[in-house]
Amino acid sequence: MAAASKIDPMHQFQIEGLSGQLSGAPFVFTNSALWMMIVLGAILLFMWGGMKREIVPGRWQAAVEGLVGFVTGLAMTNIGKEGRAYVPWIFTVFVFILFSNYMGLMPFGIVEAAHPFTVTSQFTVTGLLAVISFGIVLIVGIAKHGLKFFSLFVPHGTPIGLMPLIVPIEIISFMVRPFSLALRLFVAMIAGHILVEVFGNFMVQGLNAHSALGVFVWAISFIFVLGVNALELLVCGIQAYVFALLTSLYINDAVHLH
Amino acid sequence: MPQLTQLALVYQSQLFWLLLTLAVIYFGIARQMLPKIEKVVDDRNARIQGDLTAAAVARDAANAAETTAQAADHAAREQAQALAAKAKADATMHTEGLLAKADAAIAVQLATAEASLAAARAAALNSLETVAAEAAQDIVAKVSGAQVSAADAASAVKAVLAHG
């Protein structure tokens, strides 16, 4: 019991094998995979509810149409009319990250076994998303423009003298893109969850102390957890939006070369 | 950090299940359901646009009909006014003609009357001369006993009348 009450905010990110021991093999079903399936189920349920295709939409259908319109608008405003081809991927990224983030915030943890697992707090997940986005940028860019794609590293109107300085900077900033994409989301998720976990533990320990100071610590921590949770609700949406927005901006670079 | 310590153990499983999930979202939802939802939205927008266009056409037709009706009304009013003015002018002309005819008749009558008056007056004056000459003849005969011829008396009277 003493060991369990020790603060271990990283435990929530632990992946456990559900279909057997973790072995490094690809087909082991884990709690992470389970929550991906739950997220997928939630997305399917949500989208299915919007498929009534009535001329006057109900609330659910209006919500689904709003989401679709939002993502389509994002792609079309940032990429232009060629953006339609990339709507499916941007939608996939946005919806998966959004649902994963919010699924990780769900208070299922009041039943211990149902503690949600935030798949977007795994850089294996955010990394793959970023790599696919970056891969689309590379493939589209080179397929559309061939070697001219690399003129992306030479901004318009750069003086020749500054080329040796500007071009490496541009190359580095381009190469950093998948890492910044993946790490931004991963760090935002993990930081918020650690904060909530740590101050949640302070609350428990404060109450267990059975003293005036303990109650004070509990009250302060409670307010803090409340605030961090509110912030998390915001960050979950913003991070999904930022990932989708940056993906569309990078694709725009690839399609239009500045 | 479990993400690092477990990396070698879990990355294959993570990638496999994530790819599976993303594939379902991408091919099942984003490529299958999304176009249908977009089509519903587009159809609705098209229908709203069509209704608005139809309403605009109907409004234009109503406006055109109103303009036509107003023009017809205006034309009818002008025609009526022209007819009234013509009738009034005709009536005035007719009255004037009658008046002129009556005036002319009156003028003729007047002239005749004046002429006969003048003739009567001249006759009266003539007879006055004759009477005066006879009176002068008698007066001369009574006063001087001289016999004056009627012609002399007449000329003398004429001279006196002319002078006096």
Coordinates of C-alpha atoms in Angstrom, one line a residue:
Chain A
M1 CA 0.0 0.0 0.0
A2 CA 2.9 2.3 0.8
A3 CA 4.4 1.7 -2.6
A4 CA 1.1 2.3 -4.3
S5 CA 0.6 5.7 -2.6
K6 CA 4.0 6.9 -3.8
I7 CA 3.7 9.4 -6.5
D8 CA 4.3 7.7 -9.8
P9 CA 2.9 10.1 -12.4
M10 CA 4.5 8.1 -15.2
H11 CA 2.6 5.0 -14.5
Q12 CA -0.3 6.2 -16.6
F13 CA 1.9 6.1 -19.7
Q14 CA 2.9 2.5 -19.0
I15 CA 2.0 0.1 -21.9
E16 CA 0.9 -3.3 -20.8
G17 CA 0.3 -6.4 -22.8
L18 CA -3.3 -7.5 -22.7
S19 CA -2.9 -10.5 -25.1
G20 CA 0.3 -11.7 -23.4
Q21 CA 3.7 -10.4 -22.4
L22 CA 5.1 -7.5 -24.3
S23 CA 7.6 -9.1 -26.6
G24 CA 8.4 -6.5 -29.2
A25 CA 6.2 -8.3 -31.7
P26 CA 3.7 -6.2 -33.8
F27 CA 0.5 -8.1 -33.0
V28 CA 0.6 -7.9 -29.2
F29 CA -2.7 -6.3 -28.1
T30 CA -1.9 -3.7 -25.5
N31 CA -3.8 -1.2 -23.4
S32 CA -2.6 1.4 -25.9
A33 CA -4.1 -0.6 -28.8
L34 CA -7.3 -1.1 -26.8
W35 CA -7.7 2.7 -26.4
M36 CA -6.9 3.2 -30.0
M37 CA -9.8 0.9 -30.7
I38 CA -12.0 2.7 -28.2
V39 CA -11.1 6.0 -29.9
L40 CA -11.8 4.5 -33.3
G41 CA -15.2 3.2 -32.0
A42 CA -16.1 6.7 -30.7
I43 CA -15.2 8.3 -34.0
L44 CA -17.2 5.7 -35.9
L45 CA -20.2 6.1 -33.6
F46 CA -19.9 9.9 -33.9
M47 CA -19.7 9.8 -37.7
W48 CA -22.4 7.2 -38.0
G49 CA -24.8 9.4 -36.1
G50 CA -24.2 12.1 -38.7
M51 CA -25.0 9.9 -41.7
K52 CA -28.8 10.4 -41.6
R53 CA -28.3 12.7 -44.5
E54 CA -31.5 14.7 -43.9
I55 CA -32.1 18.0 -45.7
V56 CA -32.8 19.6 -42.4
P57 CA -30.1 18.3 -40.0
G58 CA -30.7 17.3 -36.4
R59 CA -28.2 18.3 -33.7
W60 CA -26.0 15.3 -34.2
Q61 CA -25.9 15.6 -38.0
A62 CA -25.2 19.3 -37.6
A63 CA -22.3 18.5 -35.3
V64 CA -20.8 16.0 -37.8
E65 CA -21.3 18.4 -40.7
G66 CA -19.7 21.1 -38.7
L67 CA -16.7 19.0 -38.0
V68 CA -16.4 18.0 -41.7
G69 CA -17.0 21.6 -42.8
F70 CA -14.3 22.8 -40.4
V71 CA -11.6 20.4 -41.6
T72 CA -12.6 20.9 -45.3
G73 CA -12.4 24.7 -44.7
L74 CA -9.1 24.4 -43.0
A75 CA -7.7 22.4 -46.0
M76 CA -9.2 24.6 -48.6
T77 CA -8.2 27.9 -47.1
N78 CA -4.6 26.8 -46.5
I79 CA -4.0 24.8 -49.7
G80 CA -6.5 26.2 -52.1
K81 CA -8.7 24.2 -54.4
E82 CA -6.0 21.4 -54.6
G83 CA -6.7 21.0 -50.9
R84 CA -9.6 18.7 -51.5
A85 CA -7.3 15.8 -52.3
Y86 CA -5.7 16.1 -48.9
V87 CA -8.9 16.6 -46.8
P88 CA -9.1 12.8 -46.0
W89 CA -5.6 12.8 -44.4
I90 CA -6.1 16.1 -42.6
F91 CA -9.4 14.9 -41.3
T92 CA -7.9 11.6 -40.2
V93 CA -5.2 13.4 -38.3
F94 CA -7.5 16.0 -36.7
V95 CA -10.2 13.6 -35.7
F96 CA -7.9 10.9 -34.4
I97 CA -5.9 13.4 -32.3
L98 CA -9.0 15.2 -31.1
F99 CA -10.8 12.1 -30.0
S100 CA -7.6 10.6 -28.4
N101 CA -6.9 13.7 -26.5
Y102 CA -10.4 14.0 -25.1
M103 CA -10.7 10.3 -24.5
G104 CA -7.6 10.5 -22.3
L105 CA -9.3 13.2 -20.2
M106 CA -12.5 11.2 -19.6
P107 CA -13.0 10.6 -15.9
F108 CA -13.4 6.8 -16.4
G109 CA -10.6 6.4 -13.8
I110 CA -13.1 6.4 -11.0
V111 CA -13.3 2.8 -11.8
E112 CA -9.6 1.8 -11.5
A113 CA -9.5 -0.7 -14.3
A114 CA -11.0 1.8 -16.7
H115 CA -8.3 4.4 -16.3
P116 CA -8.1 6.0 -19.7
F117 CA -4.9 5.7 -21.7
T118 CA -4.0 8.7 -23.8
V119 CA -2.5 7.3 -27.0
T120 CA -1.3 10.8 -28.1
S121 CA 1.0 10.8 -25.0
Q122 CA 3.1 8.2 -26.8
F123 CA 5.7 9.6 -29.2
T124 CA 5.5 6.3 -31.1
V125 CA 2.0 7.5 -32.0
T126 CA 2.6 11.2 -32.5
G127 CA 5.8 10.3 -34.3
L128 CA 4.1 8.0 -36.9
L129 CA 1.4 10.7 -37.5
A130 CA 4.1 13.3 -38.1
V131 CA 6.1 11.0 -40.3
I132 CA 3.1 10.2 -42.5
S133 CA 2.3 14.0 -42.8
F134 CA 6.0 14.7 -43.6
G135 CA 6.1 11.8 -46.0
I136 CA 3.0 13.2 -47.8
V137 CA 4.8 16.6 -48.1
L138 CA 7.9 15.0 -49.5
I139 CA 6.1 12.7 -52.0
V140 CA 3.7 15.4 -53.2
G141 CA 6.4 18.0 -53.4
I142 CA 8.8 15.8 -55.4
A143 CA 6.0 14.2 -57.5
K144 CA 4.6 17.7 -58.4
H145 CA 7.8 19.7 -58.9
G146 CA 10.7 17.2 -59.2
L147 CA 14.0 18.7 -58.2
K148 CA 12.5 22.1 -58.3
F149 CA 10.9 21.1 -54.9
F150 CA 14.3 21.9 -53.3
S151 CA 13.9 25.5 -54.3
L152 CA 11.8 25.5 -51.2
F153 CA 15.0 26.0 -49.3
V154 CA 15.7 29.3 -51.2
P155 CA 13.2 31.9 -50.1
H156 CA 12.2 34.5 -52.7
G157 CA 14.5 37.5 -52.9
T158 CA 17.4 36.1 -50.9
P159 CA 20.6 37.9 -51.7
I160 CA 23.3 35.6 -53.2
G161 CA 25.6 36.6 -50.4
L162 CA 23.3 35.3 -47.7
M163 CA 22.6 32.0 -49.5
P164 CA 25.2 30.0 -47.5
L165 CA 23.5 31.1 -44.3
I166 CA 19.8 31.0 -45.3
V167 CA 19.8 27.7 -47.2
P168 CA 21.1 25.6 -44.3
I169 CA 18.7 27.3 -41.9
E170 CA 15.8 26.6 -44.3
I171 CA 16.9 22.9 -44.7
I172 CA 17.2 22.5 -40.9
S173 CA 13.9 24.1 -40.3
F174 CA 12.3 21.8 -42.9
M175 CA 13.9 18.7 -41.5
V176 CA 12.9 19.6 -38.0
R177 CA 9.2 19.8 -39.0
P178 CA 8.3 16.1 -38.3
F179 CA 10.0 16.3 -34.9
S180 CA 8.4 19.5 -33.9
L181 CA 5.0 18.2 -35.1
A182 CA 5.3 15.0 -33.0
L183 CA 7.0 16.5 -29.9
R184 CA 4.6 19.4 -29.6
L185 CA 1.6 17.1 -29.3
F186 CA 3.4 14.5 -27.2
V187 CA 4.8 17.1 -24.7
A188 CA 1.5 19.0 -24.4
M189 CA -0.3 15.8 -23.6
I190 CA 2.2 14.3 -21.2
A191 CA 2.8 17.5 -19.3
G192 CA -0.9 18.1 -18.6
H193 CA -1.4 14.5 -17.5
I194 CA 1.6 14.6 -15.2
L195 CA 0.4 17.8 -13.6
V196 CA -3.1 16.4 -13.0
E197 CA -1.6 13.2 -11.6
V198 CA 0.9 14.9 -9.3
F199 CA -1.6 17.4 -7.9
G200 CA -4.2 14.6 -7.7
N201 CA -1.8 12.7 -5.5
F202 CA -1.2 15.9 -3.4
M203 CA -4.9 16.0 -2.8
V204 CA -5.0 12.4 -1.6
Q205 CA -1.9 12.8 0.6
G206 CA -3.3 16.1 2.0
L207 CA -6.5 14.4 3.1
N208 CA -4.6 11.4 4.5
A209 CA -2.4 13.7 6.6
H210 CA -5.4 14.4 8.9
S211 CA -4.1 17.9 9.8
A212 CA -5.1 21.5 9.1
L213 CA -2.1 21.8 6.8
G214 CA -3.2 18.7 4.9
V215 CA -6.6 20.2 4.3
F216 CA -5.0 23.4 3.1
V217 CA -2.8 21.4 0.7
W218 CA -5.8 19.5 -0.5
A219 CA -7.8 22.7 -1.1
I220 CA -5.0 24.4 -3.0
S221 CA -4.3 21.2 -5.1
F222 CA -8.0 20.8 -5.8
I223 CA -8.2 24.3 -7.2
F224 CA -5.0 23.7 -9.2
V225 CA -6.3 20.4 -10.6
L226 CA -9.5 22.1 -11.6
G227 CA -7.6 24.8 -13.4
V228 CA -5.2 22.4 -15.1
N229 CA -8.1 20.2 -16.2
A230 CA -9.9 23.3 -17.7
L231 CA -6.6 24.1 -19.5
E232 CA -6.3 20.6 -20.7
L233 CA -9.7 20.7 -22.3
L234 CA -8.5 23.7 -24.2
V235 CA -5.1 22.2 -25.1
C236 CA -6.6 19.0 -26.4
G237 CA -8.6 20.9 -29.0
I238 CA -5.8 23.3 -29.8
Q239 CA -3.2 20.6 -30.2
A240 CA -5.4 18.7 -32.6
Y241 CA -6.1 21.9 -34.5
V242 CA -2.4 22.9 -34.6
F243 CA -1.4 19.5 -35.9
A244 CA -4.0 19.6 -38.6
L245 CA -3.2 23.2 -39.4
L246 CA 0.6 22.7 -39.7
T247 CA 0.0 19.5 -41.8
S248 CA -2.1 21.6 -44.2
L249 CA 0.5 24.4 -44.2
Y250 CA 3.3 22.0 -45.0
I251 CA 1.3 20.3 -47.7
N252 CA 0.6 23.8 -49.1
D253 CA 4.4 24.4 -49.3
A254 CA 4.7 21.1 -51.2
V255 CA 1.9 21.9 -53.6
H256 CA 2.7 25.6 -54.3
L257 CA 6.4 26.0 -53.3
H258 CA 5.8 29.2 -51.3
Chain B
M1 CA 9.6 7.7 -18.8
P2 CA 7.8 4.5 -20.0
Q3 CA 7.7 5.9 -23.6
L4 CA 11.5 5.6 -23.6
T5 CA 12.1 2.6 -21.5
Q6 CA 9.5 0.5 -23.2
L7 CA 10.3 1.7 -26.7
A8 CA 12.0 -1.4 -28.0
L9 CA 9.3 -3.6 -26.5
V10 CA 6.2 -1.8 -27.8
Y11 CA 7.0 0.2 -30.9
Q12 CA 6.1 -2.6 -33.3
S13 CA 2.8 -3.2 -31.6
Q14 CA 2.1 0.6 -31.4
L15 CA 2.8 1.2 -35.0
F16 CA 0.8 -1.9 -36.1
W17 CA -2.3 -0.9 -34.2
L18 CA -2.0 2.8 -35.0
L19 CA -1.7 2.0 -38.7
L20 CA -4.7 -0.2 -38.5
T21 CA -6.7 2.5 -36.7
L22 CA -5.6 5.2 -39.1
A23 CA -6.3 3.0 -42.1
V24 CA -9.9 2.5 -40.9
I25 CA -10.4 6.2 -40.3
Y26 CA -8.7 7.2 -43.6
F27 CA -10.3 4.6 -45.9
G28 CA -13.5 3.9 -44.0
I29 CA -14.5 7.3 -42.7
A30 CA -12.5 10.0 -44.5
R31 CA -12.8 8.5 -48.0
Q32 CA -16.2 6.8 -47.7
M33 CA -18.4 8.8 -45.3
L34 CA -16.9 12.3 -45.8
P35 CA -17.8 12.8 -49.4
K36 CA -21.4 11.7 -48.6
I37 CA -21.6 14.2 -45.8
E38 CA -20.2 16.9 -48.0
K39 CA -22.6 16.0 -50.7
V40 CA -25.5 16.4 -48.2
V41 CA -24.2 19.8 -47.3
D42 CA -23.6 20.8 -50.9
D43 CA -27.1 19.6 -51.9
R44 CA -28.6 21.6 -49.1
N45 CA -26.7 24.7 -50.0
A46 CA -27.7 24.2 -53.7
R47 CA -31.3 23.8 -52.7
I48 CA -31.2 26.9 -50.5
Q49 CA -29.5 28.8 -53.4
G50 CA -32.1 27.5 -55.8
D51 CA -35.0 28.5 -53.6
L52 CA -33.5 32.0 -53.2
T53 CA -33.0 32.3 -56.9
A54 CA -36.6 31.2 -57.6
A55 CA -37.8 33.7 -55.0
A56 CA -35.8 36.4 -56.7
V57 CA -37.2 35.5 -60.1
A58 CA -40.7 35.6 -58.7
R59 CA -40.1 38.9 -57.0
D60 CA -38.7 40.3 -60.3
A61 CA -41.8 39.0 -62.2
A62 CA -44.1 40.6 -59.6
N63 CA -42.2 43.9 -59.9
A64 CA -42.4 43.8 -63.7
A65 CA -46.2 43.0 -63.6
E66 CA -46.7 45.9 -61.2
T67 CA -44.7 48.3 -63.5
T68 CA -46.8 47.1 -66.5
A69 CA -50.0 47.6 -64.6
Q70 CA -48.9 51.1 -63.5
A71 CA -48.0 52.0 -67.1
A72 CA -51.3 50.7 -68.4
D73 CA -53.1 52.7 -65.7
H74 CA -51.1 55.8 -66.6
A75 CA -51.8 55.4 -70.3
A76 CA -55.5 55.0 -69.7
R77 CA -55.6 58.0 -67.5
E78 CA -53.8 60.1 -70.1
Q79 CA -56.2 58.8 -72.8
A80 CA -59.1 59.8 -70.6
Q81 CA -57.6 63.2 -70.0
A82 CA -57.1 63.7 -73.8
L83 CA -60.7 62.7 -74.5
A84 CA -62.0 65.1 -71.9
A85 CA -59.8 67.9 -73.2
K86 CA -60.9 67.3 -76.8
A87 CA -64.6 67.3 -75.8
K88 CA -64.1 70.5 -73.9
A89 CA -62.3 72.1 -76.9
D90 CA -65.1 70.9 -79.3
A91 CA -67.8 72.4 -77.0
T92 CA -65.9 75.7 -76.8
M93 CA -65.5 75.8 -80.6
H94 CA -69.2 75.0 -81.1
T95 CA -70.3 77.7 -78.6
E96 CA -67.9 80.2 -80.3
G97 CA -69.3 79.4 -83.7
L98 CA -72.9 79.9 -82.5
L99 CA -71.9 83.2 -80.8
A100 CA -70.1 84.4 -84.0
K101 CA -73.1 83.5 -86.1
A102 CA -75.4 85.3 -83.7
D103 CA -73.1 88.3 -83.6
A104 CA -73.0 88.5 -87.4
A105 CA -76.8 88.3 -87.6
I106 CA -77.1 91.0 -85.0
A107 CA -74.5 93.1 -86.8
V108 CA -76.4 92.8 -90.0
Q109 CA -79.7 93.8 -88.3
L110 CA -77.9 96.6 -86.7
A111 CA -76.5 97.9 -90.0
T112 CA -79.9 97.6 -91.6
A113 CA -81.6 99.5 -88.8
E114 CA -78.9 102.1 -88.9
A115 CA -79.2 102.5 -92.6
S116 CA -83.0 102.9 -92.4
L117 CA -82.6 105.3 -89.5
A118 CA -80.2 107.4 -91.6
A119 CA -82.5 107.3 -94.6
A120 CA -85.4 108.3 -92.4
R121 CA -83.3 111.1 -90.9
A122 CA -82.3 112.3 -94.3
A123 CA -85.9 112.2 -95.5
A124 CA -86.9 114.1 -92.4
L125 CA -84.2 116.7 -93.0
N126 CA -85.3 117.0 -96.7
S127 CA -88.9 117.5 -95.7
L128 CA -87.7 120.0 -93.1
E129 CA -86.0 122.0 -95.9
T130 CA -89.1 121.9 -98.0
V131 CA -91.2 123.1 -95.1
A132 CA -88.7 125.8 -94.3
A133 CA -88.6 127.0 -97.9
E134 CA -92.4 127.1 -98.1
A135 CA -92.5 128.9 -94.8
A136 CA -89.8 131.3 -96.0
Q137 CA -91.8 131.9 -99.3
D138 CA -95.0 132.7 -97.3
I139 CA -93.1 134.9 -94.8
V140 CA -91.5 136.8 -97.7
A141 CA -94.9 137.1 -99.5
K142 CA -96.6 138.3 -96.3
V143 CA -93.8 140.7 -95.2
S144 CA -92.8 142.2 -98.6
G145 CA -95.5 141.0 -100.8
A146 CA -92.8 139.8 -103.2
Q147 CA -93.3 136.6 -104.9
V148 CA -90.3 134.4 -104.4
S149 CA -90.0 131.3 -106.5
A150 CA -89.9 128.0 -104.7
A151 CA -86.4 127.4 -106.0
D152 CA -85.0 130.6 -104.7
A153 CA -86.6 130.0 -101.3
A154 CA -85.1 126.5 -101.2
S155 CA -81.6 127.7 -102.1
A156 CA -81.9 130.5 -99.5
V157 CA -83.0 128.0 -96.9
K158 CA -80.2 125.7 -97.9
A159 CA -77.7 128.5 -97.5
V160 CA -79.0 129.4 -94.1
L161 CA -79.1 125.8 -93.0
A162 CA -75.5 125.3 -94.2
H163 CA -74.3 128.4 -92.3
G164 CA -76.3 128.1 -89.3

